[in-house]
Amino acid sequence: MTALNRRDLGLLALRVGTGAVLAAHGTQKLLGWFGGGGIEGTTQAMEAMGYSPGRVSAIAAGLGETGGGVLLALGLATPAAGAAAAGAMAGAVAVHAPSGFFAMEGGFEYPAFLGFTAAAIGIAGAGRLSLDHATGHVLDRPWVVATAFIGTALAVAAVVGRRAEAIATPEPAPSADAARSVPEEPEPEHTSGRETED
């Protein structure tokens, strides 16, 4: 077996494995498969994590993982697929970062690994055993690589930055008018210790 064939087989195995894992996570978010929460559950989770609007964030994350994963496995539009999946994982890294690196402590180890792997495939290309190769690499040009990764980096910076600002901003205290609008509970009536006789 030539070195080129080994490289293509290795890329195929890496693409299919990484793509399948990403797609599985994405379908949990989008469709509720594999015990996932679906769009509604993911929307609530996104809002709890500080991503707003929650539904848009849920759809974007689900599409990034599902679409990116499927395209990586097929080796089609590999730069865009790798960038989209890496972007979705960057959002997850931002959530887990306060817990440190290791996954056993709730850290960002796992999404970081998936994100770096997806990005590496997107940059390296899918190899000859791919739809990109079969279609003459029309969606795998150098300008596609640059556009996909720069665009994704800018989008991730904006979304993660907005989340950080939202988390850092404390909830506004209720105004005096709002406090006055709350009805006061009536004070209990006090009776003397002696009861009147008939």
PDB file of C-alpha atoms in Angstrom:
ATOM      1  CA  MET A   1       0.000   0.000   0.000  1.00  0.00           C
ATOM      2  CA  THR A   2       1.487   3.352  -1.012  1.00  0.00           C
ATOM      3  CA  ALA A   3       1.921   6.241   1.378  1.00  0.00           C
ATOM      4  CA  LEU A   4      -0.712   8.219  -0.531  1.00  0.00           C
ATOM      5  CA  ASN A   5      -3.271   5.456  -0.154  1.00  0.00           C
ATOM      6  CA  ARG A   6      -2.532   5.199   3.563  1.00  0.00           C
ATOM      7  CA  ARG A   7      -3.002   8.930   3.935  1.00  0.00           C
ATOM      8  CA  ASP A   8      -6.345   8.844   2.137  1.00  0.00           C
ATOM      9  CA  LEU A   9      -7.577   5.905   4.215  1.00  0.00           C
ATOM     10  CA  GLY A  10      -6.458   7.623   7.384  1.00  0.00           C
ATOM     11  CA  LEU A  11      -8.270  10.814   6.430  1.00  0.00           C
ATOM     12  CA  LEU A  12     -11.378   8.810   5.570  1.00  0.00           C
ATOM     13  CA  ALA A  13     -11.368   7.105   8.981  1.00  0.00           C
ATOM     14  CA  LEU A  14     -10.770  10.404  10.764  1.00  0.00           C
ATOM     15  CA  ARG A  15     -13.478  12.192   8.797  1.00  0.00           C
ATOM     16  CA  VAL A  16     -16.112   9.515   9.287  1.00  0.00           C
ATOM     17  CA  GLY A  17     -15.389   9.078  12.987  1.00  0.00           C
ATOM     18  CA  THR A  18     -15.301  12.788  13.784  1.00  0.00           C
ATOM     19  CA  GLY A  19     -18.261  13.557  11.545  1.00  0.00           C
ATOM     20  CA  ALA A  20     -20.389  10.836  13.101  1.00  0.00           C
ATOM     21  CA  VAL A  21     -19.734  12.073  16.629  1.00  0.00           C
ATOM     22  CA  LEU A  22     -20.528  15.664  15.658  1.00  0.00           C
ATOM     23  CA  ALA A  23     -23.682  14.687  13.764  1.00  0.00           C
ATOM     24  CA  ALA A  24     -24.912  12.610  16.699  1.00  0.00           C
ATOM     25  CA  HIS A  25     -24.556  15.577  19.047  1.00  0.00           C
ATOM     26  CA  GLY A  26     -26.207  17.870  16.534  1.00  0.00           C
ATOM     27  CA  THR A  27     -29.250  15.641  16.095  1.00  0.00           C
ATOM     28  CA  GLN A  28     -29.664  15.594  19.860  1.00  0.00           C
ATOM     29  CA  LYS A  29     -30.075  19.362  19.673  1.00  0.00           C
ATOM     30  CA  LEU A  30     -32.162  19.576  16.509  1.00  0.00           C
ATOM     31  CA  LEU A  31     -34.298  16.443  16.635  1.00  0.00           C
ATOM     32  CA  GLY A  32     -34.102  15.121  20.176  1.00  0.00           C
ATOM     33  CA  TRP A  33     -32.408  11.916  19.002  1.00  0.00           C
ATOM     34  CA  PHE A  34     -30.175   9.819  21.270  1.00  0.00           C
ATOM     35  CA  GLY A  35     -31.778  11.198  24.399  1.00  0.00           C
ATOM     36  CA  GLY A  36     -31.302  14.837  23.438  1.00  0.00           C
ATOM     37  CA  GLY A  37     -33.579  17.714  24.330  1.00  0.00           C
ATOM     38  CA  GLY A  38     -34.545  18.715  20.801  1.00  0.00           C
ATOM     39  CA  ILE A  39     -34.965  22.347  19.825  1.00  0.00           C
ATOM     40  CA  GLU A  40     -37.103  23.281  22.834  1.00  0.00           C
ATOM     41  CA  GLY A  41     -34.811  21.686  25.393  1.00  0.00           C
ATOM     42  CA  THR A  42     -31.707  23.054  23.686  1.00  0.00           C
ATOM     43  CA  THR A  43     -33.270  26.527  23.539  1.00  0.00           C
ATOM     44  CA  GLN A  44     -33.742  26.494  27.302  1.00  0.00           C
ATOM     45  CA  ALA A  45     -30.211  25.212  27.809  1.00  0.00           C
ATOM     46  CA  MET A  46     -28.751  27.901  25.555  1.00  0.00           C
ATOM     47  CA  GLU A  47     -30.572  30.630  27.436  1.00  0.00           C
ATOM     48  CA  ALA A  48     -29.385  29.209  30.757  1.00  0.00           C
ATOM     49  CA  MET A  49     -25.803  29.251  29.423  1.00  0.00           C
ATOM     50  CA  GLY A  50     -26.124  32.899  28.425  1.00  0.00           C
ATOM     51  CA  TYR A  51     -26.628  32.539  24.667  1.00  0.00           C
ATOM     52  CA  SER A  52     -29.400  34.783  23.406  1.00  0.00           C
ATOM     53  CA  PRO A  53     -31.700  34.487  21.588  1.00  0.00           C
ATOM     54  CA  GLY A  54     -31.838  30.909  22.789  1.00  0.00           C
ATOM     55  CA  ARG A  55     -33.745  29.393  19.873  1.00  0.00           C
ATOM     56  CA  VAL A  56     -31.488  30.913  17.226  1.00  0.00           C
ATOM     57  CA  SER A  57     -28.440  29.768  19.176  1.00  0.00           C
ATOM     58  CA  ALA A  58     -29.867  26.252  19.479  1.00  0.00           C
ATOM     59  CA  ILE A  59     -30.539  26.010  15.745  1.00  0.00           C
ATOM     60  CA  ALA A  60     -27.106  27.401  14.859  1.00  0.00           C
ATOM     61  CA  ALA A  61     -25.305  24.987  17.170  1.00  0.00           C
ATOM     62  CA  GLY A  62     -27.368  22.037  15.961  1.00  0.00           C
ATOM     63  CA  LEU A  63     -26.805  22.857  12.303  1.00  0.00           C
ATOM     64  CA  GLY A  64     -23.102  23.463  12.846  1.00  0.00           C
ATOM     65  CA  GLU A  65     -22.685  20.069  14.456  1.00  0.00           C
ATOM     66  CA  THR A  66     -25.092  18.068  12.294  1.00  0.00           C
ATOM     67  CA  GLY A  67     -24.339  19.713   8.959  1.00  0.00           C
ATOM     68  CA  GLY A  68     -20.642  20.025   9.632  1.00  0.00           C
ATOM     69  CA  GLY A  69     -20.430  16.438  10.797  1.00  0.00           C
ATOM     70  CA  VAL A  70     -22.280  14.974   7.822  1.00  0.00           C
ATOM     71  CA  LEU A  71     -20.251  17.021   5.337  1.00  0.00           C
ATOM     72  CA  LEU A  72     -16.987  16.048   7.023  1.00  0.00           C
ATOM     73  CA  ALA A  73     -17.915  12.375   6.849  1.00  0.00           C
ATOM     74  CA  LEU A  74     -18.757  12.717   3.153  1.00  0.00           C
ATOM     75  CA  GLY A  75     -15.741  14.879   2.421  1.00  0.00           C
ATOM     76  CA  LEU A  76     -17.872  17.548   0.767  1.00  0.00           C
ATOM     77  CA  ALA A  77     -17.198  21.293   1.145  1.00  0.00           C
ATOM     78  CA  THR A  78     -14.629  20.198   3.701  1.00  0.00           C
ATOM     79  CA  PRO A  79     -13.267  23.664   4.603  1.00  0.00           C
ATOM     80  CA  ALA A  80     -16.740  25.048   5.316  1.00  0.00           C
ATOM     81  CA  ALA A  81     -17.726  21.878   7.190  1.00  0.00           C
ATOM     82  CA  GLY A  82     -14.616  21.956   9.351  1.00  0.00           C
ATOM     83  CA  ALA A  83     -15.027  25.643  10.101  1.00  0.00           C
ATOM     84  CA  ALA A  84     -18.717  25.283  11.008  1.00  0.00           C
ATOM     85  CA  ALA A  85     -18.063  22.355  13.342  1.00  0.00           C
ATOM     86  CA  ALA A  86     -15.083  24.099  14.923  1.00  0.00           C
ATOM     87  CA  GLY A  87     -17.196  27.208  15.479  1.00  0.00           C
ATOM     88  CA  ALA A  88     -19.915  25.217  17.234  1.00  0.00           C
ATOM     89  CA  MET A  89     -17.292  23.598  19.451  1.00  0.00           C
ATOM     90  CA  ALA A  90     -15.776  26.994  20.273  1.00  0.00           C
ATOM     91  CA  GLY A  91     -19.124  28.018  21.715  1.00  0.00           C
ATOM     92  CA  ALA A  92     -19.115  24.904  23.896  1.00  0.00           C
ATOM     93  CA  VAL A  93     -15.524  25.576  24.985  1.00  0.00           C
ATOM     94  CA  ALA A  94     -16.569  29.028  26.214  1.00  0.00           C
ATOM     95  CA  VAL A  95     -19.215  27.450  28.444  1.00  0.00           C
ATOM     96  CA  HIS A  96     -16.909  24.787  29.917  1.00  0.00           C
ATOM     97  CA  ALA A  97     -13.770  26.952  30.242  1.00  0.00           C
ATOM     98  CA  PRO A  98     -14.472  28.122  33.837  1.00  0.00           C
ATOM     99  CA  SER A  99     -14.288  24.475  34.965  1.00  0.00           C
ATOM    100  CA  GLY A 100     -10.763  24.017  33.643  1.00  0.00           C
ATOM    101  CA  PHE A 101      -9.408  21.684  30.970  1.00  0.00           C
ATOM    102  CA  PHE A 102     -10.241  18.095  31.892  1.00  0.00           C
ATOM    103  CA  ALA A 103     -13.647  16.671  31.007  1.00  0.00           C
ATOM    104  CA  MET A 104     -13.912  14.715  34.255  1.00  0.00           C
ATOM    105  CA  GLU A 105     -14.074  18.057  36.064  1.00  0.00           C
ATOM    106  CA  GLY A 106     -16.559  19.569  33.605  1.00  0.00           C
ATOM    107  CA  GLY A 107     -13.811  21.229  31.575  1.00  0.00           C
ATOM    108  CA  PHE A 108     -13.466  21.985  27.865  1.00  0.00           C
ATOM    109  CA  GLU A 109     -11.238  19.043  26.892  1.00  0.00           C
ATOM    110  CA  TYR A 110     -13.838  17.190  24.796  1.00  0.00           C
ATOM    111  CA  PRO A 111     -15.291  20.070  22.707  1.00  0.00           C
ATOM    112  CA  ALA A 112     -11.788  21.464  22.193  1.00  0.00           C
ATOM    113  CA  PHE A 113     -10.577  18.127  20.838  1.00  0.00           C
ATOM    114  CA  LEU A 114     -13.518  17.828  18.452  1.00  0.00           C
ATOM    115  CA  GLY A 115     -13.116  21.439  17.348  1.00  0.00           C
ATOM    116  CA  PHE A 116      -9.392  21.153  16.650  1.00  0.00           C
ATOM    117  CA  THR A 117      -9.923  17.878  14.789  1.00  0.00           C
ATOM    118  CA  ALA A 118     -12.677  19.350  12.627  1.00  0.00           C
ATOM    119  CA  ALA A 119     -10.578  22.441  11.911  1.00  0.00           C
ATOM    120  CA  ALA A 120      -7.546  20.343  10.993  1.00  0.00           C
ATOM    121  CA  ILE A 121      -9.574  18.287   8.521  1.00  0.00           C
ATOM    122  CA  GLY A 122     -11.034  21.451   7.041  1.00  0.00           C
ATOM    123  CA  ILE A 123      -7.565  22.901   6.505  1.00  0.00           C
ATOM    124  CA  ALA A 124      -5.860  19.691   5.310  1.00  0.00           C
ATOM    125  CA  GLY A 125      -8.641  18.635   2.955  1.00  0.00           C
ATOM    126  CA  ALA A 126     -10.609  15.409   2.708  1.00  0.00           C
ATOM    127  CA  GLY A 127      -8.240  13.351   0.565  1.00  0.00           C
ATOM    128  CA  ARG A 128      -9.003  11.366  -2.556  1.00  0.00           C
ATOM    129  CA  LEU A 129     -11.678   9.173  -0.955  1.00  0.00           C
ATOM    130  CA  SER A 130     -14.155  12.019  -0.788  1.00  0.00           C
ATOM    131  CA  LEU A 131     -16.878  13.855  -2.658  1.00  0.00           C
ATOM    132  CA  ASP A 132     -14.636  16.894  -2.883  1.00  0.00           C
ATOM    133  CA  HIS A 133     -12.159  14.855  -4.937  1.00  0.00           C
ATOM    134  CA  ALA A 134     -14.950  13.351  -7.024  1.00  0.00           C
ATOM    135  CA  THR A 135     -16.308  16.823  -7.874  1.00  0.00           C
ATOM    136  CA  GLY A 136     -12.935  18.311  -8.778  1.00  0.00           C
ATOM    137  CA  HIS A 137     -12.583  20.211  -5.490  1.00  0.00           C
ATOM    138  CA  VAL A 138     -14.981  22.939  -6.614  1.00  0.00           C
ATOM    139  CA  LEU A 139     -15.896  23.547  -2.945  1.00  0.00           C
ATOM    140  CA  ASP A 140     -12.384  22.988  -1.637  1.00  0.00           C
ATOM    141  CA  ARG A 141     -10.405  25.906  -3.042  1.00  0.00           C
ATOM    142  CA  PRO A 142      -7.884  27.959  -1.046  1.00  0.00           C
ATOM    143  CA  TRP A 143     -10.243  30.953  -1.044  1.00  0.00           C
ATOM    144  CA  VAL A 144     -12.977  28.734   0.439  1.00  0.00           C
ATOM    145  CA  VAL A 145     -10.639  27.754   3.278  1.00  0.00           C
ATOM    146  CA  ALA A 146      -9.776  31.385   4.047  1.00  0.00           C
ATOM    147  CA  THR A 147     -13.356  32.638   3.759  1.00  0.00           C
ATOM    148  CA  ALA A 148     -14.830  29.835   5.871  1.00  0.00           C
ATOM    149  CA  PHE A 149     -12.381  30.093   8.737  1.00  0.00           C
ATOM    150  CA  ILE A 150     -12.165  33.884   8.855  1.00  0.00           C
ATOM    151  CA  GLY A 151     -15.953  34.211   8.688  1.00  0.00           C
ATOM    152  CA  THR A 152     -16.451  31.600  11.385  1.00  0.00           C
ATOM    153  CA  ALA A 153     -13.819  33.179  13.642  1.00  0.00           C
ATOM    154  CA  LEU A 154     -15.509  36.580  13.396  1.00  0.00           C
ATOM    155  CA  ALA A 155     -18.955  35.108  14.076  1.00  0.00           C
ATOM    156  CA  VAL A 156     -17.734  33.101  17.064  1.00  0.00           C
ATOM    157  CA  ALA A 157     -15.941  36.130  18.515  1.00  0.00           C
ATOM    158  CA  ALA A 158     -19.125  38.182  18.268  1.00  0.00           C
ATOM    159  CA  VAL A 159     -21.410  35.524  19.774  1.00  0.00           C
ATOM    160  CA  VAL A 160     -19.063  34.488  22.581  1.00  0.00           C
ATOM    161  CA  GLY A 161     -18.261  38.125  23.330  1.00  0.00           C
ATOM    162  CA  ARG A 162     -21.956  39.003  23.581  1.00  0.00           C
ATOM    163  CA  ARG A 163     -22.461  36.056  25.940  1.00  0.00           C
ATOM    164  CA  ALA A 164     -19.559  37.185  28.136  1.00  0.00           C
ATOM    165  CA  GLU A 165     -21.025  40.681  28.362  1.00  0.00           C
ATOM    166  CA  ALA A 166     -24.447  39.300  29.252  1.00  0.00           C
ATOM    167  CA  ILE A 167     -22.994  37.129  31.998  1.00  0.00           C
ATOM    168  CA  ALA A 168     -20.886  39.978  33.384  1.00  0.00           C
ATOM    169  CA  THR A 169     -23.830  42.376  33.498  1.00  0.00           C
ATOM    170  CA  PRO A 170     -25.804  41.900  36.724  1.00  0.00           C
ATOM    171  CA  GLU A 171     -29.552  41.569  36.609  1.00  0.00           C
ATOM    172  CA  PRO A 172     -31.148  45.011  37.073  1.00  0.00           C
ATOM    173  CA  ALA A 173     -32.663  45.574  40.492  1.00  0.00           C
ATOM    174  CA  PRO A 174     -36.419  46.186  40.522  1.00  0.00           C
ATOM    175  CA  SER A 175     -37.262  49.879  40.322  1.00  0.00           C
ATOM    176  CA  ALA A 176     -39.033  51.761  43.101  1.00  0.00           C
ATOM    177  CA  ASP A 177     -42.164  51.967  40.975  1.00  0.00           C
ATOM    178  CA  ALA A 178     -42.117  48.192  40.472  1.00  0.00           C
ATOM    179  CA  ALA A 179     -41.651  47.681  44.184  1.00  0.00           C
ATOM    180  CA  ARG A 180     -44.611  49.957  44.947  1.00  0.00           C
ATOM    181  CA  SER A 181     -46.760  48.096  42.439  1.00  0.00           C
ATOM    182  CA  VAL A 182     -46.519  44.896  44.469  1.00  0.00           C
ATOM    183  CA  PRO A 183     -49.610  44.707  46.665  1.00  0.00           C
ATOM    184  CA  GLU A 184     -48.851  44.710  50.349  1.00  0.00           C
ATOM    185  CA  GLU A 185     -50.140  41.829  52.402  1.00  0.00           C
ATOM    186  CA  PRO A 186     -52.718  42.896  54.965  1.00  0.00           C
ATOM    187  CA  GLU A 187     -51.463  42.838  58.496  1.00  0.00           C
ATOM    188  CA  PRO A 188     -53.088  40.148  60.626  1.00  0.00           C
ATOM    189  CA  GLU A 189     -55.741  41.291  63.042  1.00  0.00           C
ATOM    190  CA  HIS A 190     -54.661  41.172  66.660  1.00  0.00           C
ATOM    191  CA  THR A 191     -57.155  40.038  69.296  1.00  0.00           C
ATOM    192  CA  SER A 192     -56.814  40.403  73.008  1.00  0.00           C
ATOM    193  CA  GLY A 193     -56.140  37.428  75.130  1.00  0.00           C
ATOM    194  CA  ARG A 194     -59.616  37.648  76.719  1.00  0.00           C
ATOM    195  CA  GLU A 195     -62.627  36.614  74.758  1.00  0.00           C
ATOM    196  CA  THR A 196     -65.882  38.425  75.434  1.00  0.00           C
ATOM    197  CA  GLU A 197     -68.562  36.517  77.205  1.00  0.00           C
ATOM    198  CA  ASP A 198     -72.179  36.394  76.017  1.00  0.00           C
TER     199      ASP A 198
END
